[in-house]
Amino acid sequence: MSKTIDILASQMHFQFSIYDMMAQLIYARILYPCSKSKTVSAVFPHLYNSVPISEDQVYDGCAFIGESYKKYIELFNHCYEQYYRRDFGKVFFDCTNYYFEIDLPSEDKQKGLSKENRHDPIIGKALLLDADLVPLAMQMYPGNESEKPYIRKIIEEMKQRYKVTGKTVQVANKGLNCARNIYAAAKEADDGYIFSKSIHGRNLSAQEKIWVLLENDKNVFQDYTDDNGKVLFRLKSCVDTFSYKFKETDPETGEETETVFFGKGKTDRILQSGSCKKQKAEILRMAEKASNYATYKKMAREDLGDSAKYIKVINKDKNGKKVKPIMEIDQTKIDEDLKYAGYNLIVTSELAMDPLQVYNTYHNLWKIEESFRITKSYLDARPVYVQKKKQSTGIF
């Protein structure tokens, strides 16, 4: 690997080894996460068998890697595959973002929906794992773009690169669950999917909401317990035909088209006892917080946070005439959220897959989520101080 990396960098005539720089940055990040400036001055000299590399050389090297980072990912994959065989039967996908401590957006650093609920410019990162939960591909994207199209892009590139002709089951969370992604997986790519689905909001039909709570002779829960007989979660499933539709705009002509399609799928409903108690306690806490805001003037969404959804503002009378805003607690919303607390939905195209297998497969997404947490906390990858696009991409 070291020889290949240095051959790729030979065109730049660097006075240092790109491979040595990468190795030292990785070791330094694990041992003592800090800024690039401090890494060079305070950490590099103490690494075993380290070579002298300046701060400017680090920035130049990271910019070089960032310019063609997919080549390096492909190289890492090639080296991995010399010892292990890839399993493309299932792939796991998730996204996160990192914030920059800068005032104004620039290039790919744009203001968007931050995972940390911050208002700083952010950059998005999509990560794809194979069936053995080994990283397979990565994609950086502007912070103001939706993450939903990137599951299609990254999986299509992966299948073309590795000439994958068989079926791949795509596993992702509810943030990636949309009609366009289901159509791309089941219809365009002839793949399968396992997505979670939100119980709240407009995405769940009235019929599905009834089924979620339904328990009778035809809708039987299977209890799953630990070694002591304590119920960990309950599971039931059903097979049905679902209708989907989505709109797309042609980037060249601006013409908008609507696609409607039907797909047979299976829905698994999971009730987790520990999660149920935790969610109910959180709902009651937010409702109590919302009740403290008795007047319109006191209300500020930044103070309320998620509790804002339990406040109803009435600014029109029965005749539609504008009146002074009246604050009310939305008890109907509170009761509905308490009713569905602890329930999770998973939708899949894999009709032959056992419900427990579907649950366990989806649960493997924790590997990506855990890697994001470690990167942001222990490895201190946020905030990002490097501002040039190539440099920040190379660092990630």
Coordinates of N, CA and C in Angstrom, one line a residue, residues 272-284 341-342:
Q272 N -40.4 -2.5 22.3 CA -39.3 -2.7 23.3 C -39.7 -2.1 24.6
S273 N -39.7 -3.0 25.6 CA -40.2 -2.6 27.0 C -39.4 -1.5 27.6
G274 N -38.1 -1.6 27.5 CA -37.2 -0.6 28.1 C -37.4 0.8 27.4
S275 N -37.4 0.7 26.0 CA -37.6 1.9 25.2 C -39.0 2.5 25.5
C276 N -40.0 1.7 25.7 CA -41.3 2.2 25.9 C -41.4 3.1 27.2
K277 N -40.8 2.6 28.3 CA -40.8 3.4 29.5 C -40.0 4.7 29.4
K278 N -38.8 4.6 28.7 CA -38.0 5.7 28.5 C -38.7 6.8 27.6
Q279 N -39.3 6.4 26.6 CA -40.0 7.3 25.7 C -41.2 8.0 26.4
K280 N -41.9 7.2 27.2 CA -43.1 7.8 27.9 C -42.6 8.9 28.9
A281 N -41.5 8.6 29.6 CA -40.9 9.5 30.5 C -40.5 10.8 29.8
E282 N -39.9 10.6 28.6 CA -39.4 11.8 27.9 C -40.6 12.6 27.4
I283 N -41.6 12.0 26.9 CA -42.8 12.7 26.5 C -43.4 13.5 27.6
L284 N -43.6 12.9 28.8 CA -44.1 13.6 29.9 C -43.2 14.8 30.4
A341 N -45.6 5.1 22.2 CA -44.3 5.1 22.8 C -43.7 3.7 22.8
G342 N -42.5 3.5 22.4 CA -41.8 2.2 22.4 C -42.0 1.4 21.2

